Amino acid sequence: MQNEKEKFKENFIKRCIVFTIKILRFADKLKSNRVYWPIADQLIRSASSIGANIVEAKASSSRRDYLHFFEIALKSANETKYWLIVIKESDIEFRNEADSLLHEADELSRVIGSSVLTLKGKK
């Protein structure tokens, strides 16, 4: 059972990395329109923070610290969803790709949110 749990964690980290790479590529496309420069920068920050905080949690010194990193990752996932919705609703050119990324961000946030609830003993 422990082996499956560790495998899930490693796969989730890989999924976060792939998501960040997709966001980087998407943000590069956004930068063709100057209006999106600040949003693209913020999107990169929030999306890359998701996986970074999950990885950082692995080196936590306490359960409380571990939970804190997961809470930050969840906040970053929610911020990422916000920026993707703004892009999706404001520009038809980027709508489909933003929607696809939004779906993945939503799935990541659900997994992280579930972990936060488990860590808090509410699940």
Tab-separated table of C-alpha atoms in Angstrom:
chain	number	residue	atom	x	y	z
A	1	MET	CA	0.000	0.000	0.000
A	2	GLN	CA	2.778	2.430	0.900
A	3	ASN	CA	4.443	1.738	-2.446
A	4	GLU	CA	1.244	2.713	-4.314
A	5	LYS	CA	1.006	5.896	-2.269
A	6	GLU	CA	4.591	6.846	-3.123
A	7	LYS	CA	3.992	6.028	-6.787
A	8	PHE	CA	0.906	8.273	-6.795
A	9	LYS	CA	2.915	11.130	-5.246
A	10	GLU	CA	5.679	10.800	-7.832
A	11	ASN	CA	3.164	10.649	-10.687
A	12	PHE	CA	1.392	13.700	-9.300
A	13	ILE	CA	4.653	15.655	-9.189
A	14	LYS	CA	5.342	14.640	-12.804
A	15	ARG	CA	1.839	15.780	-13.706
A	16	CYS	CA	2.531	19.159	-12.091
A	17	ILE	CA	5.767	19.463	-14.073
A	18	VAL	CA	4.008	18.665	-17.362
A	19	PHE	CA	1.303	21.205	-16.486
A	20	THR	CA	3.916	23.884	-15.796
A	21	ILE	CA	5.604	23.198	-19.132
A	22	LYS	CA	2.250	23.501	-20.927
A	23	ILE	CA	1.636	26.807	-19.142
A	24	LEU	CA	5.082	28.084	-20.171
A	25	ARG	CA	4.341	27.279	-23.817
A	26	PHE	CA	0.887	28.846	-23.580
A	27	ALA	CA	2.285	31.978	-21.925
A	28	ASP	CA	4.816	32.285	-24.732
A	29	LYS	CA	1.911	32.435	-27.206
A	30	LEU	CA	0.131	34.985	-25.032
A	31	LYS	CA	3.146	37.259	-25.105
A	32	SER	CA	2.526	37.902	-28.815
A	33	ASN	CA	-0.153	40.315	-27.569
A	34	ARG	CA	1.279	43.013	-25.286
A	35	VAL	CA	-1.977	43.255	-23.321
A	36	TYR	CA	-1.380	39.741	-21.986
A	37	TRP	CA	2.205	40.258	-20.806
A	38	PRO	CA	1.357	40.879	-17.128
A	39	ILE	CA	-1.233	38.097	-17.099
A	40	ALA	CA	1.203	35.657	-18.725
A	41	ASP	CA	3.828	36.492	-16.092
A	42	GLN	CA	1.342	36.003	-13.255
A	43	LEU	CA	0.070	32.774	-14.817
A	44	ILE	CA	3.622	31.402	-14.981
A	45	ARG	CA	4.246	32.315	-11.336
A	46	SER	CA	1.055	30.767	-10.004
A	47	ALA	CA	1.204	27.606	-12.139
A	48	SER	CA	4.862	26.896	-11.391
A	49	SER	CA	4.209	27.437	-7.689
A	50	ILE	CA	1.812	24.476	-7.576
A	51	GLY	CA	4.392	21.764	-8.205
A	52	ALA	CA	7.194	23.654	-6.487
A	53	ASN	CA	5.259	23.713	-3.211
A	54	ILE	CA	4.298	20.047	-3.489
A	55	VAL	CA	7.976	19.160	-3.940
A	56	GLU	CA	9.006	21.485	-1.127
A	57	ALA	CA	6.485	19.798	1.179
A	58	LYS	CA	8.486	16.577	0.892
A	59	ALA	CA	11.302	18.219	2.876
A	60	SER	CA	9.023	19.547	5.613
A	61	SER	CA	10.172	19.334	9.190
A	62	SER	CA	6.669	18.810	10.594
A	63	ARG	CA	3.148	17.799	9.616
A	64	ARG	CA	2.050	21.408	10.102
A	65	ASP	CA	4.775	22.613	7.732
A	66	TYR	CA	3.794	19.899	5.230
A	67	LEU	CA	0.157	21.048	5.368
A	68	HIS	CA	1.235	24.671	4.919
A	69	PHE	CA	3.004	23.875	1.624
A	70	PHE	CA	-0.066	22.022	0.374
A	71	GLU	CA	-2.270	24.977	1.280
A	72	ILE	CA	0.015	27.298	-0.695
A	73	ALA	CA	-0.103	24.885	-3.648
A	74	LEU	CA	-3.911	24.917	-3.478
A	75	LYS	CA	-4.001	28.720	-3.431
A	76	SER	CA	-1.650	28.787	-6.418
A	77	ALA	CA	-3.859	26.321	-8.303
A	78	ASN	CA	-6.896	28.488	-7.622
A	79	GLU	CA	-5.056	31.612	-8.786
A	80	THR	CA	-4.001	29.766	-11.939
A	81	LYS	CA	-7.637	28.876	-12.610
A	82	TYR	CA	-8.591	32.542	-12.202
A	83	TRP	CA	-6.059	33.730	-14.812
A	84	LEU	CA	-7.064	30.976	-17.232
A	85	ILE	CA	-10.729	31.977	-16.917
A	86	VAL	CA	-9.819	35.621	-17.595
A	87	ILE	CA	-7.943	34.589	-20.747
A	88	LYS	CA	-10.653	32.158	-21.845
A	89	GLU	CA	-13.383	34.775	-21.493
A	90	SER	CA	-11.449	37.655	-23.037
A	91	ASP	CA	-9.963	36.228	-26.221
A	92	ILE	CA	-11.456	33.709	-28.624
A	93	GLU	CA	-8.004	32.979	-30.087
A	94	PHE	CA	-6.844	31.379	-26.824
A	95	ARG	CA	-10.199	30.019	-25.618
A	96	ASN	CA	-9.743	26.307	-26.411
A	97	GLU	CA	-6.217	26.037	-25.047
A	98	ALA	CA	-7.118	28.032	-21.937
A	99	ASP	CA	-10.119	25.753	-21.385
A	100	SER	CA	-7.972	22.627	-21.660
A	101	LEU	CA	-5.439	24.044	-19.196
A	102	LEU	CA	-8.269	25.141	-16.908
A	103	HIS	CA	-9.572	21.572	-16.822
A	104	GLU	CA	-6.137	20.279	-15.786
A	105	ALA	CA	-5.723	23.043	-13.182
A	106	ASP	CA	-9.113	22.105	-11.758
A	107	GLU	CA	-8.119	18.447	-11.486
A	108	LEU	CA	-4.829	19.359	-9.791
A	109	SER	CA	-6.637	21.611	-7.321
A	110	ARG	CA	-9.133	18.853	-6.491
A	111	VAL	CA	-6.342	16.396	-5.668
A	112	ILE	CA	-4.502	18.982	-3.578
A	113	GLY	CA	-7.724	20.085	-1.867
A	114	SER	CA	-8.517	16.488	-0.977
A	115	SER	CA	-5.016	16.098	0.469
A	116	VAL	CA	-5.444	19.261	2.533
A	117	LEU	CA	-8.719	17.958	3.969
A	118	THR	CA	-7.097	14.607	4.780
A	119	LEU	CA	-4.150	16.317	6.460
A	120	LYS	CA	-6.549	18.420	8.521
A	121	GLY	CA	-8.430	15.274	9.514
A	122	LYS	CA	-11.644	16.447	7.843
A	123	LYS	CA	-11.871	13.612	5.357
